[in-house]
CSV table of C-alpha atoms and ligand atoms in Angstrom, one decimal:
chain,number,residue,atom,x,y,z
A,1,UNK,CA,29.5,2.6,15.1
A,2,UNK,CA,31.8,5.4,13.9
A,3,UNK,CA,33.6,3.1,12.0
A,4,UNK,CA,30.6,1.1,10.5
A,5,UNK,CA,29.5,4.8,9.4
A,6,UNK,CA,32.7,4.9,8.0
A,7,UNK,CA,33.1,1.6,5.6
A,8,UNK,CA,29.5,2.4,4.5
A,9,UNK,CA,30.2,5.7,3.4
A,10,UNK,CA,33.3,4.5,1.7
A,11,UNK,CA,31.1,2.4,0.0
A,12,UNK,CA,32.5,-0.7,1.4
A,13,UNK,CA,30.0,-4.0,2.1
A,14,UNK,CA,29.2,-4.6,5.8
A,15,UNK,CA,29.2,-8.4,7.1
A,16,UNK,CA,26.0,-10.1,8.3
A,17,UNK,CA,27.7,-9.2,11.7
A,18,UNK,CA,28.5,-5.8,11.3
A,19,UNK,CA,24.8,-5.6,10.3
A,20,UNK,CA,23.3,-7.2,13.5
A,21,UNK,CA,25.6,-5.0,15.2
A,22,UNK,CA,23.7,-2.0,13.9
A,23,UNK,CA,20.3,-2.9,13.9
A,24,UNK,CA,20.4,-4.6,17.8
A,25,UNK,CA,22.0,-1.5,19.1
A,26,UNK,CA,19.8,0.9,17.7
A,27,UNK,CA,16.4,-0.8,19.1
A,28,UNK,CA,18.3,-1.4,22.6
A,29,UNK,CA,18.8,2.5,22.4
A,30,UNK,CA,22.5,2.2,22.5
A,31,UNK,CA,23.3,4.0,19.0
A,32,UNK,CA,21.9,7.1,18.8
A,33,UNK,CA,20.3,8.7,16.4
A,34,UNK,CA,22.6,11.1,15.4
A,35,UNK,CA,24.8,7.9,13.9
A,36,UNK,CA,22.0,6.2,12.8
A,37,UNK,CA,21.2,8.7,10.8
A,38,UNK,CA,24.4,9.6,9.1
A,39,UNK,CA,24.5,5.7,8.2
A,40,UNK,CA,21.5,5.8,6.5
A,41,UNK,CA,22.2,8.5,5.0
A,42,UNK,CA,25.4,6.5,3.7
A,43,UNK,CA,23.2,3.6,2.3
A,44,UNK,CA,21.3,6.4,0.5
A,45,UNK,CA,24.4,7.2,-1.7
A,46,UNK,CA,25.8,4.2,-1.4
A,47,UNK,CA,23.4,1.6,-1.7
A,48,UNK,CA,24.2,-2.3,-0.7
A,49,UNK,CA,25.0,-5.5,-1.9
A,50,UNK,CA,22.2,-7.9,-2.3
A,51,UNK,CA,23.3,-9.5,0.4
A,52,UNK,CA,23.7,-6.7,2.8
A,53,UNK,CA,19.8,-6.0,1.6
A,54,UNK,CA,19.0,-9.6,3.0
A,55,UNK,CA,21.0,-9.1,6.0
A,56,UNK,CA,19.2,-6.0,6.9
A,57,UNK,CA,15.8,-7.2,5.9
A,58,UNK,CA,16.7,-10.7,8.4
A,59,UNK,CA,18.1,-8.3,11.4
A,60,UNK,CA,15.0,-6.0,11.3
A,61,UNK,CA,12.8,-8.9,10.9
A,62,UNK,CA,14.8,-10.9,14.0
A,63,UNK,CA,14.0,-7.4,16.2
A,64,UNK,CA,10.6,-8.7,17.2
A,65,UNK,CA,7.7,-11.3,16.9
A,66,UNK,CA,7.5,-13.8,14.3
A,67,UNK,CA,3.5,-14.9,13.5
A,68,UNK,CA,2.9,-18.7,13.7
A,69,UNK,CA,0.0,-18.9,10.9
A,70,UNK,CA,0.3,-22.7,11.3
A,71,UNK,CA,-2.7,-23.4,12.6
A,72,UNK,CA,-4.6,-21.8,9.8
A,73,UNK,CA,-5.3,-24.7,7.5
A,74,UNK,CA,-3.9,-23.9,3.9
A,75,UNK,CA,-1.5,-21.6,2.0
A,76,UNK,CA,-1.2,-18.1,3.4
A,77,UNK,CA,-0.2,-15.6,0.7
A,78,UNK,CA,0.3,-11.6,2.3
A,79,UNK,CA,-0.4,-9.1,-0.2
A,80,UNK,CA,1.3,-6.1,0.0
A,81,UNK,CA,1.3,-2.5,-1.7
A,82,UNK,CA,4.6,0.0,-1.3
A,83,UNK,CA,2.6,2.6,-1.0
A,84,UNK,CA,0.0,4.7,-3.2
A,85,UNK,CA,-2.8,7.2,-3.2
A,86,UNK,CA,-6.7,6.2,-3.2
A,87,UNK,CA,-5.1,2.7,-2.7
A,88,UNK,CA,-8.3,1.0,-1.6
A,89,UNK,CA,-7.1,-2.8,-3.0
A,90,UNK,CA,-6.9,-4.7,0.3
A,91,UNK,CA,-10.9,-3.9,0.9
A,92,UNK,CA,-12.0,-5.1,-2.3
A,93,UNK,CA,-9.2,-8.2,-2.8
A,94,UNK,CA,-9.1,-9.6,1.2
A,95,UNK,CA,-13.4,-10.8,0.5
A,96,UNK,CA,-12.7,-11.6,-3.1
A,97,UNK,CA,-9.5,-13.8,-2.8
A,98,UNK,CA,-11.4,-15.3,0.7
A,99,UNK,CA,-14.3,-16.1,-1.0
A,100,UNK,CA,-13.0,-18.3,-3.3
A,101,UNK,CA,-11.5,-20.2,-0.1
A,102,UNK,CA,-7.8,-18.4,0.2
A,103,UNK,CA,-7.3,-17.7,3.6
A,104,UNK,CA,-6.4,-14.2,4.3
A,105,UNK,CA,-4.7,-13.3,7.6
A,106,UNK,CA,-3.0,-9.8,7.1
A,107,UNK,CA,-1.8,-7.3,9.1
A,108,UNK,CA,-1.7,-3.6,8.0
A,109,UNK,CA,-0.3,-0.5,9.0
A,110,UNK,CA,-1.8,3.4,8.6
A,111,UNK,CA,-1.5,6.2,6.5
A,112,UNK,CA,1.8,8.6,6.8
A,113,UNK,CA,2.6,11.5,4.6
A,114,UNK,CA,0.2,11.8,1.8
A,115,UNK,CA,-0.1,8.1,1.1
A,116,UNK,CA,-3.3,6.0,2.8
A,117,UNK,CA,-3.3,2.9,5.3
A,118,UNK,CA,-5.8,0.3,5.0
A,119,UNK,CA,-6.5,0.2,8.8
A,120,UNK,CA,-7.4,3.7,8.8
A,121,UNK,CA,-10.0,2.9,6.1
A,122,UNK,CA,-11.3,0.0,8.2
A,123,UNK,CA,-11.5,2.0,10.8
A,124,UNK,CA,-13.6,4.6,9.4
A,125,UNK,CA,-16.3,1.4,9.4
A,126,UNK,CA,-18.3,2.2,12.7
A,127,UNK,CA,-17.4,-0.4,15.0
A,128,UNK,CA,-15.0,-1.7,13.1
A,129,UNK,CA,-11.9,-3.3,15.5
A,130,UNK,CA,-8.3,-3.5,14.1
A,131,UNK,CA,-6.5,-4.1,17.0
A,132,UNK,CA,-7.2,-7.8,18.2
A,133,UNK,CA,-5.8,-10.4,20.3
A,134,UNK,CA,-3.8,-12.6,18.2
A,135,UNK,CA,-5.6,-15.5,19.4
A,136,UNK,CA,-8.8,-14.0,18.1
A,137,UNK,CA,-7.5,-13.4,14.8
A,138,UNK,CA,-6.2,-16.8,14.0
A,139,UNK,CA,-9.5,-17.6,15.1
A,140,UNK,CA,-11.6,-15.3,12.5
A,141,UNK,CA,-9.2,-16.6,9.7
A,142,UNK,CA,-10.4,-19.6,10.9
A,143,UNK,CA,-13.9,-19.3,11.1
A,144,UNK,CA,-14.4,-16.4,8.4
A,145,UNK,CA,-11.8,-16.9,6.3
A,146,UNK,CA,-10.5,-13.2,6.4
A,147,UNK,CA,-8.8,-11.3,8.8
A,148,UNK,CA,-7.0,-7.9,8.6
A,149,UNK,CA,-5.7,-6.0,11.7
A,150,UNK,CA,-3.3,-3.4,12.6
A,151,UNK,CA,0.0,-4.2,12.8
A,152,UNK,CA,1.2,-4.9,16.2
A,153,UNK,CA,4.4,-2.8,18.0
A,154,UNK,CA,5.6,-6.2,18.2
A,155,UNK,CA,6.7,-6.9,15.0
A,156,UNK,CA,9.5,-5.1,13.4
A,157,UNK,CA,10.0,-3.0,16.0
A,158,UNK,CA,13.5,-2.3,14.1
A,159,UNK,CA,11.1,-1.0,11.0
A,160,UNK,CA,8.9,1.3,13.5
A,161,UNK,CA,12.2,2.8,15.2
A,162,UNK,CA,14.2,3.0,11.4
A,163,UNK,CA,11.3,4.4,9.6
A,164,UNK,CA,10.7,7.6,11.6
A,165,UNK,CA,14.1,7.9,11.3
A,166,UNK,CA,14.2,8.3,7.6
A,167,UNK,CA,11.2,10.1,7.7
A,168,UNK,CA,12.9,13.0,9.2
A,169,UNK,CA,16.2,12.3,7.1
A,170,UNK,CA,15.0,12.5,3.8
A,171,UNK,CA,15.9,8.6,3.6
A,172,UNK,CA,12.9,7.3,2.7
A,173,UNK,CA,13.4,6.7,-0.7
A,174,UNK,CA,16.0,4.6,-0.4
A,175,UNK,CA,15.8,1.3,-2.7
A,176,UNK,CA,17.5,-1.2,-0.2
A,177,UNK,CA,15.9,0.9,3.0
A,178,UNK,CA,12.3,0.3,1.0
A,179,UNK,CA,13.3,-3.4,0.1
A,180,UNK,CA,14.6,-4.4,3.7
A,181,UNK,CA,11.2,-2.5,5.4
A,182,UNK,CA,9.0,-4.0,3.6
A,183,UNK,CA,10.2,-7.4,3.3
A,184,UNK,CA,11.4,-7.6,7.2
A,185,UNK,CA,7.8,-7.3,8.3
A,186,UNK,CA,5.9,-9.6,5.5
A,187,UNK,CA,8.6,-12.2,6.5
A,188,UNK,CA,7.7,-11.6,10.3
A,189,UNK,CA,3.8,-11.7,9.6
A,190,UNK,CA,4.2,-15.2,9.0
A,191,UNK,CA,3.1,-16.0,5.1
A,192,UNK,CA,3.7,-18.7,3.1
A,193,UNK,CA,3.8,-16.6,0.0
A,194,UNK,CA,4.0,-13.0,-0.5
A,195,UNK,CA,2.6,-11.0,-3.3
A,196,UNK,CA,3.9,-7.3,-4.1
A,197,UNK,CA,2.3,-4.3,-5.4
A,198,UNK,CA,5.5,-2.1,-6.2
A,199,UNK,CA,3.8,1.5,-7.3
A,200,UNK,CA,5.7,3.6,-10.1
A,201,UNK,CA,4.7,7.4,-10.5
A,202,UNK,CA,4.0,10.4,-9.2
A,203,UNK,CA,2.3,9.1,-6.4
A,204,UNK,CA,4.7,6.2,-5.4
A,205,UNK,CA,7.8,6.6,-2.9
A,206,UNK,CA,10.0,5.8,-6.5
A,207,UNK,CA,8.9,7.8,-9.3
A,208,UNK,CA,11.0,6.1,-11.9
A,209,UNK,CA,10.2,2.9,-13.5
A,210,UNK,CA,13.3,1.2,-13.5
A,211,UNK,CA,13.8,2.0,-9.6
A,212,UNK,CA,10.4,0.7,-9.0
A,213,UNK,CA,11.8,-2.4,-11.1
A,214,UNK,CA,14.7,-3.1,-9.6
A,215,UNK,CA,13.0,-2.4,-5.6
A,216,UNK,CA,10.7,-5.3,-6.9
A,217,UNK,CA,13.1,-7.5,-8.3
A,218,UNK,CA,15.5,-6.7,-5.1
A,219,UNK,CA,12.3,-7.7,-2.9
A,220,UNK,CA,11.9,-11.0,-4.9
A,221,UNK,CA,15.2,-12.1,-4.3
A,222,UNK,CA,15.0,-11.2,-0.2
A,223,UNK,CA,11.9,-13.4,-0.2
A,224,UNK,CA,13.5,-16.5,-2.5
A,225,UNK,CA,16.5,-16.4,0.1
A,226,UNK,CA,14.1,-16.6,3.1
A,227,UNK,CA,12.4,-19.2,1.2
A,228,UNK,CA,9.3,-17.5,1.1
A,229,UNK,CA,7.8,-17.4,-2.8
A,230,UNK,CA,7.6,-14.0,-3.4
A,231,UNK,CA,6.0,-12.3,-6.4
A,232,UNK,CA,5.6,-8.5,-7.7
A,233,UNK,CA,3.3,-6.4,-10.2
A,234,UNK,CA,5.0,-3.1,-10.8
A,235,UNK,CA,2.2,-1.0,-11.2
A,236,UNK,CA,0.9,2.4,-12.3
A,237,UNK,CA,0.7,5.4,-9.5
A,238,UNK,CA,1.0,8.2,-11.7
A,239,UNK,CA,-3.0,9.0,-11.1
A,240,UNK,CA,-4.9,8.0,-7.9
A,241,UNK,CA,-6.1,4.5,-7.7
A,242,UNK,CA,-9.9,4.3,-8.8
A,243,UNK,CA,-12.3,7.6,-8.0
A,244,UNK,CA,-12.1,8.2,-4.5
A,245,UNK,CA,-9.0,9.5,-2.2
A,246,UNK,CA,-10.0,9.5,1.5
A,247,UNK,CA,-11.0,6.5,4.8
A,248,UNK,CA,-14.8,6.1,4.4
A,249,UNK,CA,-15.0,7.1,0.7
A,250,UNK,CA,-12.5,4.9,-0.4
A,251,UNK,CA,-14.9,2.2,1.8
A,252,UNK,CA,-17.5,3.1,0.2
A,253,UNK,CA,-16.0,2.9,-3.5
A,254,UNK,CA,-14.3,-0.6,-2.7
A,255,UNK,CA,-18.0,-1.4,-1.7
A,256,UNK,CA,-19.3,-0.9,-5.0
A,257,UNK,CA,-16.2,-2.6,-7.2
A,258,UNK,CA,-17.3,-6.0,-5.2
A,259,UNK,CA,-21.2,-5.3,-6.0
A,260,UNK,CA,-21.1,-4.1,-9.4
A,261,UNK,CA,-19.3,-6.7,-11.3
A,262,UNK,CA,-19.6,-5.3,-14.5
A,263,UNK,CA,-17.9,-1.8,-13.4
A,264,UNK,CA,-14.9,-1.5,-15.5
A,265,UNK,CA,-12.1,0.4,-14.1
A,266,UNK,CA,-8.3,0.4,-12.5
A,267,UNK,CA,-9.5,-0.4,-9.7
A,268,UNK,CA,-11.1,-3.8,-10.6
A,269,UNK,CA,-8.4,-4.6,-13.1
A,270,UNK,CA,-5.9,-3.9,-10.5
A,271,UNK,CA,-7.3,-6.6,-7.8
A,272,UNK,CA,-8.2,-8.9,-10.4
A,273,UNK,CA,-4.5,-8.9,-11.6
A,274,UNK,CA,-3.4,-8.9,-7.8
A,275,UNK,CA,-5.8,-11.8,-6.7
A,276,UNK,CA,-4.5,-13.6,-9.6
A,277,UNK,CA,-0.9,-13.9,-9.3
A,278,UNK,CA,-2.2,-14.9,-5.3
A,279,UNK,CA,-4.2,-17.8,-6.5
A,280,UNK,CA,-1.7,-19.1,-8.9
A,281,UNK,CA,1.2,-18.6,-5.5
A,282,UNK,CA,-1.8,-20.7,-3.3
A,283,UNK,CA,-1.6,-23.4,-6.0
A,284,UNK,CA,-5.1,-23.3,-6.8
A,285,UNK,CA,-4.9,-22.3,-10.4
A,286,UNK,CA,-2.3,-22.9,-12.9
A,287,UNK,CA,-2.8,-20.1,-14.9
A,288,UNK,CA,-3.8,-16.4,-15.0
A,289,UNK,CA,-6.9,-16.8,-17.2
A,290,UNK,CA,-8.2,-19.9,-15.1
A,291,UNK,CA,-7.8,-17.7,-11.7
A,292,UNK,CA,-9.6,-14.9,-13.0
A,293,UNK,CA,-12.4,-16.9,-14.2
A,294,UNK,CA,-12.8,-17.8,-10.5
A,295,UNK,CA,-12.5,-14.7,-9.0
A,296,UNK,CA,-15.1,-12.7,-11.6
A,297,UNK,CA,-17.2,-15.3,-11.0
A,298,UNK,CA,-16.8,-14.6,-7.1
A,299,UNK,CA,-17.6,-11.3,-7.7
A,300,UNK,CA,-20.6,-11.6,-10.0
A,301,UNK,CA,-22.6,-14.3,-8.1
A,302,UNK,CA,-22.1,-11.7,-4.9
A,303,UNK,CA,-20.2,-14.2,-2.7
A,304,UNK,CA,-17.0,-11.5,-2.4
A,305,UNK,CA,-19.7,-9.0,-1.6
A,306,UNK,CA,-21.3,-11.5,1.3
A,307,UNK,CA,-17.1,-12.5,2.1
A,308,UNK,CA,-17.2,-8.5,2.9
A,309,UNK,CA,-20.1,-8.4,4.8
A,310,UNK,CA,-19.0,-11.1,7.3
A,311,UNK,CA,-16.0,-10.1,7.4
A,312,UNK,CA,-17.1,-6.5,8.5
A,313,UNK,CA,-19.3,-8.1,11.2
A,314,UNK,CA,-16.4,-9.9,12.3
A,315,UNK,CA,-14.4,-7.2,13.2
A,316,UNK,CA,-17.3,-5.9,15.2
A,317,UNK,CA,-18.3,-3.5,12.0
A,318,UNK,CA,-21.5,-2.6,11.2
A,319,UNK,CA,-22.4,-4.5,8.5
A,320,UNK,CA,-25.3,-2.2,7.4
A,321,UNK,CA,-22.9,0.3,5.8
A,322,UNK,CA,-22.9,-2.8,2.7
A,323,UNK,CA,-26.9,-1.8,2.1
A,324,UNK,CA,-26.8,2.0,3.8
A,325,UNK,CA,-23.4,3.8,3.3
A,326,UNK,CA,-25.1,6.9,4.6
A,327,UNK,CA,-24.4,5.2,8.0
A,328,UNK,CA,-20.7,5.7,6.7
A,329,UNK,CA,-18.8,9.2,8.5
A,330,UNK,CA,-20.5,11.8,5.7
A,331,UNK,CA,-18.6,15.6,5.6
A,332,UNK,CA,-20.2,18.4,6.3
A,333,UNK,CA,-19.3,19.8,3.1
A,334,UNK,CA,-19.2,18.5,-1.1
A,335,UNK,CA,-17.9,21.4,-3.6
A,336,UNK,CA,-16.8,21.1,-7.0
A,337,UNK,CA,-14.0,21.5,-9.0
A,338,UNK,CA,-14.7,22.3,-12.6
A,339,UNK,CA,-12.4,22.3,-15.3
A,340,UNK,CA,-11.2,26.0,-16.7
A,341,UNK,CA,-11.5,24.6,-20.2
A,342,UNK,CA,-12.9,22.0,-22.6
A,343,UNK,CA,-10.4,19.2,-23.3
A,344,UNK,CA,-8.5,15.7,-22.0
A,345,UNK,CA,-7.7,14.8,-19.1
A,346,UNK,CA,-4.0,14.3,-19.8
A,347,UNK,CA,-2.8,13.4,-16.1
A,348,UNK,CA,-3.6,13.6,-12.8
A,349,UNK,CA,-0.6,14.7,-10.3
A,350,UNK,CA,-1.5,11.6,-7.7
A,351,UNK,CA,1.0,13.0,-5.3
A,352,UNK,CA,-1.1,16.3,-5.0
A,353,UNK,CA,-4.1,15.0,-4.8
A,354,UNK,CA,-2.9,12.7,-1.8
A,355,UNK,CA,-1.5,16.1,-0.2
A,356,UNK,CA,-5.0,18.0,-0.8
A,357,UNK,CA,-6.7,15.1,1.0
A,358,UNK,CA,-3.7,15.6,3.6
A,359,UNK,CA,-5.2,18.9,4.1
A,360,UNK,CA,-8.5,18.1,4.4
A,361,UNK,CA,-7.4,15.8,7.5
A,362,UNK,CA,-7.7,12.2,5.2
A,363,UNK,CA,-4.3,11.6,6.4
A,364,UNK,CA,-1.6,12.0,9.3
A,365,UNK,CA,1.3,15.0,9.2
A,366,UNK,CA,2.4,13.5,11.9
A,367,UNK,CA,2.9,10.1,13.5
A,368,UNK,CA,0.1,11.4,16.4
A,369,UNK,CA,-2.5,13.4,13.9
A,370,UNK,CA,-5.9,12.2,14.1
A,371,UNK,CA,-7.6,11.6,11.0
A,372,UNK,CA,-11.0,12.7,9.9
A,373,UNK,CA,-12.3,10.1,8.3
A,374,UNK,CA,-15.4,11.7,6.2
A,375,UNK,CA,-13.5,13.9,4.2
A,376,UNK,CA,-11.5,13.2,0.9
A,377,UNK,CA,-11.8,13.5,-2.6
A,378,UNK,CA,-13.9,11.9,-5.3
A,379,UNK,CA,-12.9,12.1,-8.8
A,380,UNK,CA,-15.3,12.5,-11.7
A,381,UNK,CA,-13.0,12.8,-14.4
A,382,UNK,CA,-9.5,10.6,-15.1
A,383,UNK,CA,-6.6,10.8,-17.4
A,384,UNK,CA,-8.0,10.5,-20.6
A,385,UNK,CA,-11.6,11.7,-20.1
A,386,UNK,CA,-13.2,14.4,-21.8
A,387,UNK,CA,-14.2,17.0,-20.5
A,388,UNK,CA,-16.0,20.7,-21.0
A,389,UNK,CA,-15.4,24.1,-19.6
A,390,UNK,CA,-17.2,24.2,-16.2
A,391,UNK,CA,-18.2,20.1,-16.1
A,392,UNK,CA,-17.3,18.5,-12.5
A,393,UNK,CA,-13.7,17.1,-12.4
A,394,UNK,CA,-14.2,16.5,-9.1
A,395,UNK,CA,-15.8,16.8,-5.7
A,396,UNK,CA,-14.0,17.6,-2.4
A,397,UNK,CA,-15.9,16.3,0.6
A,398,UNK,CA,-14.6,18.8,3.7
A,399,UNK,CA,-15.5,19.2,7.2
A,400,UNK,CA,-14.0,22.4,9.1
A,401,UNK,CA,-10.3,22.4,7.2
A,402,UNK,CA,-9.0,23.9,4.1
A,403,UNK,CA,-11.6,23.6,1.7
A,404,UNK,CA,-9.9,26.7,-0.4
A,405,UNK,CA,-6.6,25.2,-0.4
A,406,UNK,CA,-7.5,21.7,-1.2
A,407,UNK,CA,-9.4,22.9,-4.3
A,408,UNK,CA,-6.9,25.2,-5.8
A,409,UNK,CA,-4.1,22.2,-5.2
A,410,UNK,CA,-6.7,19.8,-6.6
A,411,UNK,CA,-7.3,22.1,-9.6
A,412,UNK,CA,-3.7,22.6,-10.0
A,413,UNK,CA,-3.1,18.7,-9.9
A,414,UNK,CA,-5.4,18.1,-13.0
A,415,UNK,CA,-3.6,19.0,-16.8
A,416,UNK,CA,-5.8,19.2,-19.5
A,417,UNK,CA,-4.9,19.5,-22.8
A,418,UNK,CA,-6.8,19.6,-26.3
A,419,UNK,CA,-4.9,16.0,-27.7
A,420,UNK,CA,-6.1,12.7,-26.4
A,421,UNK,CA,-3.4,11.2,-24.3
A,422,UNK,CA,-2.4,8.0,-24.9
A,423,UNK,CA,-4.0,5.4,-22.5
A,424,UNK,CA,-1.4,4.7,-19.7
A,425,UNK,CA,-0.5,0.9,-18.2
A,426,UNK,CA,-2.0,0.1,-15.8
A,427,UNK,CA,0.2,-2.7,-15.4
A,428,UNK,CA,3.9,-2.9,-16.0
A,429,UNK,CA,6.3,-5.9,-15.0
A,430,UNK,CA,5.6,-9.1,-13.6
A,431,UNK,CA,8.7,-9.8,-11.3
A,432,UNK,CA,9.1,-14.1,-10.3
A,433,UNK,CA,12.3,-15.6,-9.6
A,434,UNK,CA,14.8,-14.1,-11.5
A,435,UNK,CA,12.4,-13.1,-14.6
A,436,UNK,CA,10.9,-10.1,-15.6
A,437,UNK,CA,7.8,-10.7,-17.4
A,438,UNK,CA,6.6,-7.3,-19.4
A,439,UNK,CA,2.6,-7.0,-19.0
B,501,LIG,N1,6.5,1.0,2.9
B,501,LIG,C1,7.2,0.4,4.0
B,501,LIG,O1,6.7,-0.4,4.7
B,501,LIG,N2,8.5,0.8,4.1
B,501,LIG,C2,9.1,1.7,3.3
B,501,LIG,O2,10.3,2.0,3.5
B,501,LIG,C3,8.4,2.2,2.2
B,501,LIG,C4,7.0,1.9,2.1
């Protein structure tokens, strides 16, 4: 290992070998991590060669089980996000692409840091199961048509072990670290197709747009050399995702994207974009305008609302939450924030506002934190908005922690200024095969 730590930092390319090597000994707890550590810390400066980036990705994803999705009939396309704040997409685009007949069998993972996890949000559904045996999942993709559950310790178990390893590092942000993560465990979850949400902004692990480029077009080329089809939307994450930031009110908010049709916003734009680009990699449309023809017609006629509903039942849910979201986890708790001054909205620091919900207990400091999963953030106002001295810019929804320090670091997160800002992408690249489409 001392030597491997050695070429690596004298930025010379590991074999597929050397690789293995690494990867095998550190799950069978013979590296430690002390060496582990200083390697990755070597790739951080470093970086890899595309194919040391598909060697890692094929070694993490050889450490555990590999899904058999076989016996769901048609083309199984994974959707996946690298990570954002008030990311509620899965909720509203698992029903929506199901209901259209995609089948959806996904597993997710939880919230870490200040980002959110889409099982913690299902969870926060009373009832609601994530952890199933496999046999009953392939079995509700089946009969349902959707399926979402946590993501076993079986698969990846490389990822787990690596990723609370860079976690304490300051590794994380790593392009080929992000790349092989990700990629190992959609390639073990079985997909035929994989569709990536790369995030760019303050609230995204890259903050840089050409990072968040390149991590997409680096994951592209992982998935073409597994020959899985892979596509990815870089996307905007320099404001929270849609109005809400926190388990049950990002439920609830997903909830009323799939019933009111006709609500414009991010959030909407964003999953029809998404569920898009999935039909097209399904082979059920041929083009963008065709697919999302289909899916607003899904969600106007209500059948992605009734997808949800069943799908919520499924999972042992209660499915009265659809009609009654008072039977949702409510805080104790709502208080403003108003805004010190009349003006726009010129941006919204998503990376602060995920840390203020942090606070209130929305997420996990730690791997073994429990959440709460009533409290959060709604927004009233977003970048561009107007807004008066003293009007609502948003409402903090707190049980027993840190109301005070949430709202001054929510206040704090929100710039206003007297110009009108110019209206920010939502979307940026389209990333298939080697192309890079501009949106
Ligand atoms: N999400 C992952 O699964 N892994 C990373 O390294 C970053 C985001």
């Amino acid at each position: 290992m001392y030597d491997l730590i050695e070429k690596k930092r004298n930025g010379q390319h590991l074999s597929t070998e050397e690789i293995n090597y690494i990867v095998q000994g550190y799950v069978k707890n013979r590296i430690p991590d002390y060496q582990v550590s200083a390697f990755l810390m070597a790739v951080y400066f470093r970086g890899m060669s595309f194919q040391e980036m598909a060697d890692l990705t094929s070694a993490i994803a050889a450490s555990g089980d590999r899904l058999d999705l076989s016996s769901i009939p048609g083309i199984k396309v994974d959707k996946h996000s690298s990570g954002g704040v008030g990311d509620k997409t899965t909720l509203v685009l698992a029903p929506l692409v199901a209901s259209v007949g995609l089948p959806v069998a996904k597993m997710s993972g939880r919230a870490l840091g200040y980002t959110g996890g889409t099982i913690d949000k299902l969870e926060s559904i009373p009832g609601f199961k994530t952890e199933i045996p496999y046999k009953d999942f392939v079995d509700q993709v089946r009969k349902v048509g959707v399926a979402v559950v946590a993501q076993t310790g079986h698969l990846a178990p490389a990822d787990k072990k690596l990723y609370a390893l860079r976690d304490v590092t300051a590794t994380v942000d790593s392009i080929p670290l992000i790349a092989s993560s990700i990629m190992s465990k959609k390639l073990a979850a079985g997909a035929d197709a994989i569709l990536l949400d790369v995030k760019t902004g303050s609230g995204a692990f890259l903050k840089e747009i050409d990072e968040s480029l390149e991590l997409a077009r680096a994951m592209v080329k992982i998935g073409s050399k597994h020959n899985v089809r892979t596509v990815a939307i870089v996307t905007n994450m320099d404001q929270p995702l849609g109005y809400a930031v926190g388990n049950a009110l990002e439920v609830k908010e997903a909830i009323a994207v799939l019933r009111n049709s006709k609500q414009p916003g991010d959030l909407r734009e964003l999953c029809l974009a998404l569920g898009s680009q999935m039909l097209i990699l399904a082979g059920r449309t041929k083009d963008t305008s065709q697919a999302r023809a289909l899916l607003e017609e899904a969600l106007d006629s209500g059948a992605a609302l009734e997808k949800f509903t069943q799908w919520v039942a499924a999972q042992g849910g209660d499915a009265r939450i659809v009609d009654d979201d008072t039977l949702l986890p409510c805080a104790s708790r709502i208080e403003e924030v108003t805004s010190p001054q009349d003006g726009f909205v010129h941006s919204i620091a998503a990376r602060e506002v995920g840390r203020a919900a942090l606070l209130l207990g929305a997420g996990r400091e730690t791997k073994n934190s429990r959440i709460d999963p009533a409290v959060g953030i709604v927004m009233r106002r977003k970048a561009g908005d107007h807004v008066r001295q003293g009007e609502t810019l948003a409402l903090i929804h707190a049980n027993q922690k840190n109301m005070a320090e949430a709202k001054e670091i929510l206040l704090n997160s929100y710039t206003i200024s007297n110009k009108k800002p110019p209206t920010q992408p939502l979307l940026y690249y389209l990333v298939q095969d080697d192309i890079v489409i501009p949106l």
